[in-house]
C-alpha angles and dihedrals in degrees: 000000000000090000091051091050091049091049091047090048092046090050091047091048091046090050090050089047090047092048090048091046090051089047090050091047089048090048090049089047091050090048090048091049090048089049091049090048089047090048090048090048089050089047089051090048090048090047090049089049091048090049089047090049089048089049089050089048089050090048090048090047090050090048091049090049090047090049090048090049090050090048090049090048090049090047090049091048091049089048090048090050090047090049089048090050090048090048091050090049091048091048090049091048090049089049090051091047089048091050090048090049090050090050091048091048090049090048090049089049090051091048089048091050090048089049090049090050090048091047090049091048090049089048091050090048089048091050090048090049090049090049091048091047090049091048090048089047091050091048090046092048091048091046090049090047090050091047091048090047090049090048091048090048091048090049090047090050089047091050091047089047091049090048089050091048091049090047091048090049091048090050089046091050090051092047090050090047092054 
């Protein structure tokens, strides 16, 4: 009987031990499951943090892109202003060159007018010279005509005188002959 009792007790103890072992295993399993769930929760939190960090990185990237766009816009505006300033300078330079050209053209016009006046004065002087030369020529021609007329008259008088002398000699010869 004692052996049976021992066996029964051993079996009872082993059942208790088995039940307790199963309970311990279950508790360990529950703890493990809780740990896995906790790890998964931590992983989810980490994932959420990573997503949040990525979102922050995207926001920062967007801000950087926006800042770069603003810088590009500012640079373009500065370039446009610089181009406008250069255009203004070029327009002013063209205006100055145009004014200089106008002044040069006016000076050329004045010089041309002076040349025309000089040419007209030279033409007037030339006309006066021609008139004087013609007058001198007329006077010379008249003088020559007068001289020729005087010479002809002198020759005519000489001829008449010679004829008279010849006539007088002829008369004298006749008189002497008589």
